[in-house]
Amino acid sequence: MDKIKMTTPLVEMDGDEMTRILWKLIKDELLLPFVDLKTEYYDLGLDYRNKTNDQVTFDSAEATKKYGVAVKCATITPNAARMPEYNLKEMWKSPNGTIRAILDGTVFRAPIIVKGIEPYVKNWTKPITIARHAYGDVYKGVEMKIPAAGKTELVYTNEAGEETRELIHEFDGPGIIQGMHNINKSIESFARSCFNFALDTKQDLWFATKDTISKKYDHTFKDIFADIFENEYKEKFDEAGIEYFYTLIDDAVARVMRSEGGYIWACKNYDGDVMSDMVATAFGSLSMMTSVLASPNGYYEYEAAHGTVQRHYYKYLKGEETSTNPIATIFAWTGALRKRGELDNLPELMAFADKLEKACIDTIENGEMTGDLYLISTLENKKKLNTEEFILAIRKTLEGLM
Ligand code: NAP
Ligand code: MG
């Protein structure tokens, strides 16, 4: 059989620990035998980031701007314990943060649904994709403890030195205040990323804020989304047969619980932080969650939502058996390959991505799975496989589909 051709390379960002082990297994067993894989390789493993003073992370993000599509392995964000472990020159920043800052995007997270792993919300039969705005609000908040009686104000000083003031509160005893901000430009990119992603995946887009209470702050989010939708996207949405729907956050939460899923839920930063954990847990497992950074300029970076699975890696290093779930990492590859196929007009590559995903789902629905799923699966004929066995089982299913 001829291998499936690619024309443009994917930006390949290798990573750390157990996911780095999975990365190689996935390439060797599930990709290279079938695809004439073209990638531009960047080693974001912590050793090499340290060696290059993190330059490799910046280079990989720039390459993503050049080629448009990247696939990323989970990476260590160093903390104090990693300094001696990897003999680090510096506590390097989170690669995801660096890449996100360069590509300026929104992260979309969606669960992978399989029979036997039942969502806790029984009417959620289709995935719910959360799009979280990743700039500002309480995450860039400035806070003060007010020790005793006194007046607190918001003050804006323009470039000419003129002040505008707004009373926050006249305290008659101790209390607390908080100042937070956002930037129209960032909200606009957030909105465009969401509208583009909805068109890309042909799903409705929901957005919600607390604009009835926050008549300037949250209302600005609502207005920016509405303006961009009316001026740039309404026709495209009509053509695609999808809709943009705005509602109050409380109403959105109630509707989400009653819904069957199958849409994108755009959330302000804090709402997205909280709701994505709820949605991920309700759908079953972080190891079954895909994640893609979509930039307003049309760049995509696909990854797994989980980390480097450190505990399993230490077992692996001791020669003990592991049962680590590769599904989210495989879906990062299929997402990237499908997008590459779409951009380069390679239907065979897109079909391969579909088949590999189907092979993953069929294998699990057939009862073969890793330990994390084995614990929660309701299938009767389920069997727990180790890391290598599970990937080989997917390969066997895939060969049957090719
Ligand atoms: P983690 O790697 O997500 O793992 C936490 C636990 O979740 C694991 O110990 C395991 O539970 C379970 N788990 C996660 N993924 C799994 C999989 N694919 N298969 C089976 N079980 C899985 O989070 P962490 O241990 O807190 O973080 C480890 C490192 O990852 C840190 O250095 C952190 O900086 C990094 N991190 C990177 C990213 C990223 O690059 N996107 C994201 C988050 C964290 P059991 O041990 O109970 O089996
Ligand atoms: Mg959170």
XYZ file of C-alpha atoms and ligand atoms in Angstrom:
451
model
C 0.000 0.000 0.000
C 1.278 3.478 -0.888
C 1.696 5.850 1.988
C -0.607 8.865 2.135
C 1.137 11.986 0.836
C 1.503 15.336 2.561
C 2.536 18.564 0.846
C 3.176 21.014 3.710
C 4.906 20.052 6.956
C 3.169 20.112 10.315
C 4.991 21.892 13.099
C 5.780 19.068 15.510
C 6.391 20.094 19.134
C 7.719 17.187 21.156
C 7.348 17.223 24.939
C 8.095 15.568 28.248
C 7.816 12.485 30.432
C 5.128 9.870 29.757
C 3.557 11.840 26.933
C 6.961 11.912 25.189
C 6.974 8.104 25.366
C 3.425 8.061 23.941
C 4.460 10.513 21.222
C 7.070 8.145 19.803
C 4.794 5.109 20.061
C 2.000 6.952 18.252
C 4.330 8.022 15.453
C 5.952 4.602 15.070
C 2.805 2.477 15.256
C -0.066 4.668 14.073
C 1.311 7.328 11.731
C 4.578 6.407 9.994
C 3.340 3.044 8.614
C 0.453 4.817 6.862
C 1.440 8.422 6.165
C 4.470 9.869 4.425
C 4.706 12.151 7.434
C 6.152 15.600 6.854
C 6.942 17.573 9.984
C 9.263 20.330 11.062
C 10.454 19.041 14.434
C 10.909 21.200 17.539
C 11.995 19.553 20.758
C 10.089 21.292 23.564
C 11.288 18.699 26.066
C 12.555 20.531 29.146
C 16.214 19.528 28.574
C 16.320 21.152 25.173
C 14.319 24.197 26.268
C 16.934 24.657 28.977
C 19.806 24.143 26.537
C 18.407 26.777 24.131
C 17.337 29.213 26.880
C 13.760 28.491 25.773
C 14.485 29.834 22.260
C 13.104 26.585 20.805
C 9.649 27.423 22.186
C 9.665 30.830 20.481
C 10.959 29.264 17.257
C 8.207 26.649 17.271
C 5.540 29.343 17.665
C 7.054 31.359 14.802
C 7.069 28.199 12.661
C 3.362 27.800 13.437
C 2.789 31.271 11.982
C 4.713 30.206 8.889
C 2.988 26.867 8.264
C -0.349 27.408 10.005
C -0.770 24.091 11.830
C 1.080 22.613 14.821
C 0.715 19.536 16.987
C 2.062 19.712 20.527
C 2.957 17.105 23.122
C 2.356 17.927 26.802
C 5.301 19.730 28.398
C 6.535 20.358 31.910
C 5.945 23.818 33.299
C 8.856 23.956 35.718
C 8.318 24.574 39.420
C 10.897 24.581 42.237
C 11.117 20.767 42.297
C 12.084 20.674 38.593
C 15.127 22.963 39.073
C 17.450 20.260 40.467
C 15.685 17.428 38.585
C 16.579 18.957 35.192
C 19.481 21.107 36.341
C 17.710 24.208 35.038
C 19.371 27.564 34.415
C 16.052 29.298 35.028
C 12.472 28.431 35.937
C 11.340 28.635 32.304
C 7.820 29.860 31.654
C 4.952 27.638 30.558
C 5.433 26.826 26.836
C 1.678 26.982 26.395
C 1.667 30.512 27.777
C 4.536 31.562 25.478
C 2.918 30.033 22.398
C -0.481 31.505 23.248
C 1.040 34.964 23.668
C 2.690 34.746 20.223
C -0.282 33.259 18.351
C -2.926 35.236 20.303
C -5.640 32.660 20.308
C -8.498 31.070 22.123
C -8.346 27.525 23.473
C -11.203 25.211 22.523
C -11.670 22.049 24.580
C -14.001 19.220 23.699
C -14.579 15.736 25.109
C -14.197 12.575 23.022
C -17.348 10.562 23.497
C -17.324 6.744 23.565
C -19.885 4.114 24.513
C -19.297 2.798 28.003
C -17.976 6.094 29.385
C -21.282 7.703 30.233
C -21.492 11.434 30.949
C -22.841 12.199 34.408
C -25.421 14.415 32.682
C -27.357 11.749 30.801
C -28.814 14.035 28.111
C -25.321 15.173 26.977
C -25.097 12.910 23.953
C -22.915 15.269 21.879
C -19.723 17.022 22.927
C -19.818 20.491 24.455
C -16.817 22.552 23.357
C -15.703 25.247 25.777
C -13.931 28.305 24.378
C -12.205 30.203 27.156
C -11.020 33.775 26.774
C -7.454 33.675 28.050
C -6.740 37.329 28.838
C -7.501 39.651 31.727
C -10.386 40.047 34.180
C -9.698 38.619 37.622
C -6.470 36.929 36.364
C -4.912 40.377 35.919
C -6.776 41.814 38.879
C -5.259 44.259 41.361
C -6.538 43.992 44.907
C -6.400 45.940 48.127
C -7.378 45.230 51.684
C -9.043 48.264 53.157
C -7.997 48.427 56.806
C -10.521 50.943 58.110
C -13.071 53.620 57.196
C -12.327 55.679 54.063
C -13.300 56.381 50.466
C -12.274 54.185 47.505
C -12.457 55.309 43.865
C -11.644 54.191 40.343
C -9.470 56.804 38.647
C -8.708 57.050 34.925
C -6.070 59.595 33.871
C -5.930 60.233 30.144
C -2.769 61.230 28.285
C -3.571 64.911 28.771
C -3.622 64.320 32.513
C -7.396 64.774 32.972
C -9.022 62.529 35.522
C -12.337 60.700 35.511
C -13.441 59.269 38.842
C -16.034 56.791 39.971
C -16.810 56.069 43.596
C -16.353 52.391 44.474
C -17.432 52.523 48.082
C -17.421 54.767 51.111
C -16.126 52.366 53.780
C -17.119 52.784 57.405
C -14.950 49.845 58.468
C -12.488 47.313 57.030
C -13.180 45.657 53.676
C -11.706 44.675 50.326
C -11.600 46.050 46.774
C -10.486 44.748 43.398
C -9.662 46.413 40.095
C -9.674 44.467 36.847
C -9.471 45.229 33.173
C -9.754 43.917 29.678
C -8.767 45.267 26.270
C -11.136 45.661 23.327
C -8.532 44.236 20.967
C -8.289 41.041 23.004
C -12.068 40.668 23.195
C -12.252 41.179 19.418
C -9.716 38.398 18.756
C -11.597 36.166 21.156
C -14.829 36.824 19.272
C -13.263 36.212 15.836
C -11.578 32.999 17.002
C -14.945 31.756 18.266
C -16.872 32.702 15.111
C -14.192 31.117 12.902
C -14.127 27.937 14.964
C -17.920 27.661 14.845
C -17.809 27.923 11.032
C -14.933 25.449 10.886
C -16.726 22.818 12.931
C -20.272 23.714 11.800
C -21.563 24.094 15.338
C -23.715 26.783 16.938
C -21.923 29.299 19.134
C -23.279 30.329 22.533
C -21.905 33.258 24.496
C -22.986 34.522 27.882
C -21.959 37.212 30.360
C -23.557 39.013 33.317
C -24.383 42.135 31.293
C -27.545 42.969 33.267
C -25.469 43.601 36.378
C -22.190 44.648 34.762
C -23.629 47.285 32.443
C -20.296 48.574 31.145
C -17.750 45.790 31.639
C -19.664 42.676 30.622
C -21.857 44.704 28.316
C -18.767 45.608 26.280
C -18.118 41.893 25.680
C -21.706 41.461 24.537
C -21.527 44.504 22.227
C -18.195 43.552 20.652
C -19.449 40.040 19.884
C -22.700 41.436 18.453
C -20.934 44.029 16.236
C -18.415 41.579 14.822
C -21.128 39.014 14.230
C -23.419 41.439 12.383
C -20.655 42.974 10.263
C -18.451 39.993 9.452
C -20.120 36.662 10.148
C -23.893 36.778 9.941
C -24.061 35.796 6.268
C -21.485 33.053 6.639
C -23.406 31.619 9.591
C -26.650 31.685 7.585
C -24.945 29.880 4.713
C -23.514 27.254 7.067
C -26.895 26.826 8.759
C -25.533 27.565 12.232
C -26.463 30.234 14.730
C -24.910 32.658 17.190
C -26.839 32.850 20.421
C -26.271 35.302 23.263
C -27.851 34.965 26.681
C -27.262 35.755 30.356
C -24.736 33.486 32.062
C -27.320 32.090 34.514
C -29.657 31.263 31.668
C -26.763 29.687 29.743
C -25.881 27.393 32.659
C -29.493 26.241 32.949
C -29.754 25.628 29.196
C -26.427 23.775 29.061
C -27.641 21.331 31.707
C -30.830 20.636 29.759
C -29.141 20.472 26.332
C -27.963 17.475 24.361
C -24.623 19.185 23.559
C -23.199 19.705 20.101
C -22.292 23.430 20.332
C -19.471 25.751 21.345
C -19.844 27.607 24.597
C -17.719 30.773 24.636
C -16.847 31.839 28.175
C -15.183 34.828 29.752
C -11.899 33.944 31.440
C -13.234 33.024 34.888
C -16.394 31.327 33.608
C -14.232 29.257 31.244
C -11.827 28.254 34.013
C -14.655 26.996 36.221
C -17.007 25.606 33.586
C -14.328 23.706 31.653
C -13.472 21.673 34.759
C -17.145 20.972 35.304
C -17.763 19.943 31.706
C -14.576 17.815 31.525
C -15.441 15.969 34.725
C -19.055 15.475 33.742
C -17.967 13.895 30.458
C -15.717 11.405 32.242
C -11.984 11.998 31.996
C -9.258 14.536 31.199
C -7.491 11.892 29.146
C -10.465 11.992 26.726
C -10.374 15.749 26.182
C -8.990 17.448 23.081
C -7.658 20.953 23.056
C -6.861 23.310 20.205
C -5.553 26.841 20.202
C -7.173 28.687 17.296
C -5.767 32.127 16.513
C -7.793 34.942 14.943
C -5.328 34.830 12.017
C -6.147 31.231 11.212
C -3.239 29.408 12.923
C -4.003 26.187 14.805
C -2.109 24.338 17.505
C -3.518 20.959 18.575
C -2.670 19.272 21.885
C -4.033 17.045 24.656
C -5.742 18.759 27.585
C -3.851 16.731 30.206
C -0.257 17.080 31.418
C 2.829 14.886 31.077
C 1.419 12.155 33.402
C 4.500 12.339 35.636
C 3.458 9.584 38.058
C 3.201 7.045 35.223
C 6.581 8.165 33.835
C 8.365 7.473 37.122
C 6.854 3.974 37.083
C 7.996 3.567 33.473
C 11.545 4.618 34.428
C 11.579 1.935 37.132
C 10.605 -0.633 34.509
C 7.123 -1.093 35.953
C 4.092 -1.596 33.718
C 2.073 1.508 32.818
C -1.382 1.932 31.384
C -1.405 5.502 30.091
C -4.209 6.719 27.855
C -2.899 8.046 24.493
C -6.309 9.053 23.070
C -6.096 12.817 23.612
C -2.570 12.870 22.132
C -3.670 10.778 19.132
C -6.579 13.173 18.585
C -4.133 16.094 18.677
C -2.369 14.427 15.715
C -5.600 13.633 13.865
C -6.864 17.182 14.409
C -3.646 18.598 12.973
C -3.504 16.139 10.048
C -7.158 16.784 9.171
C -6.599 20.552 9.246
C -3.471 20.136 7.067
C -5.511 18.010 4.659
C -8.227 20.640 4.545
C -5.801 23.518 3.890
C -3.791 21.582 1.291
C -6.786 19.877 -0.288
C -5.683 16.333 0.540
C -8.886 14.292 0.990
C -6.921 11.101 1.642
C -5.137 12.676 4.587
C -8.450 13.874 6.014
C -9.944 10.420 5.560
C -6.947 8.902 7.360
C -7.521 11.222 10.340
C -11.175 10.128 10.455
C -10.179 6.446 10.319
C -7.586 6.754 13.053
C -10.146 8.439 15.309
C -12.681 5.745 14.496
C -10.081 3.078 15.267
C -9.535 4.632 18.714
C -13.251 4.763 19.478
C -13.982 1.288 18.084
C -11.149 -0.240 20.108
C -12.476 1.225 23.362
C -16.081 0.331 22.512
C -14.851 -3.173 21.828
C -13.757 -3.391 25.464
C -10.007 -2.796 25.074
C -8.869 0.203 27.114
C -6.323 1.736 29.473
C -6.640 1.649 33.259
C -8.187 5.099 33.671
C -11.108 4.149 31.407
C -11.322 0.619 32.783
C -12.184 2.148 36.178
C -15.178 4.089 34.836
C -16.371 2.094 31.815
C -19.810 0.485 32.089
C -18.993 -2.141 29.405
C -19.283 -5.725 30.593
C -16.560 -7.276 28.434
C -13.920 -4.668 29.313
C -10.238 -5.494 29.484
C -7.371 -3.409 30.827
C -4.335 -3.128 28.521
C -0.919 -1.641 29.184
C 0.378 1.387 27.286
C 1.970 -0.525 24.369
C -0.761 -3.177 24.142
C -3.438 -0.508 23.814
C -1.636 1.318 20.998
C -1.091 -1.999 19.198
C -4.793 -2.796 19.620
C -5.653 0.534 17.969
C -3.207 -0.272 15.171
C -4.946 -3.584 14.572
C -8.350 -1.890 14.401
C -6.909 0.749 12.086
C -5.441 -1.849 9.729
C -8.902 -3.342 9.469
C -10.307 0.047 8.441
C -7.622 0.924 5.868
P -1.359 15.252 34.525
O -0.133 14.974 33.772
O -2.550 15.660 33.713
O -1.736 13.987 35.378
C -2.521 14.002 36.548
C -3.132 12.626 36.788
O -4.250 12.461 35.925
C -2.211 11.474 36.458
O -1.359 11.171 37.527
C -3.199 10.387 36.127
O -3.826 9.856 37.290
C -4.281 11.154 35.393
N -4.004 11.239 33.944
C -3.789 12.364 33.206
N -3.626 12.058 31.924
C -3.725 10.722 31.819
C -3.624 9.802 30.738
N -3.376 10.229 29.495
N -3.787 8.487 30.999
C -4.035 8.047 32.231
N -4.134 8.870 33.301
C -3.975 10.191 33.102
O -1.110 16.441 35.574
P 0.077 16.646 36.632
O 0.609 15.342 37.088
O -0.490 17.609 37.591
O 1.194 17.375 35.816
C 2.373 16.758 35.328
C 3.152 17.750 34.501
O 2.369 18.144 33.373
C 3.521 19.027 35.231
O 4.907 19.236 35.101
C 2.746 20.114 34.523
O 3.498 21.287 34.416
C 2.497 19.532 33.172
N 1.258 19.985 32.484
C 1.360 20.241 31.157
C 0.238 20.590 30.419
C 0.397 20.842 28.950
O 1.493 20.817 28.430
N -0.669 21.094 28.239
C -1.007 20.649 31.032
C -1.096 20.348 32.396
C 0.045 20.003 33.112
P -3.283 8.589 38.117
O -1.900 8.962 38.564
O -4.276 8.488 39.217
O -3.264 7.405 37.200
Mg -9.578 25.515 36.339
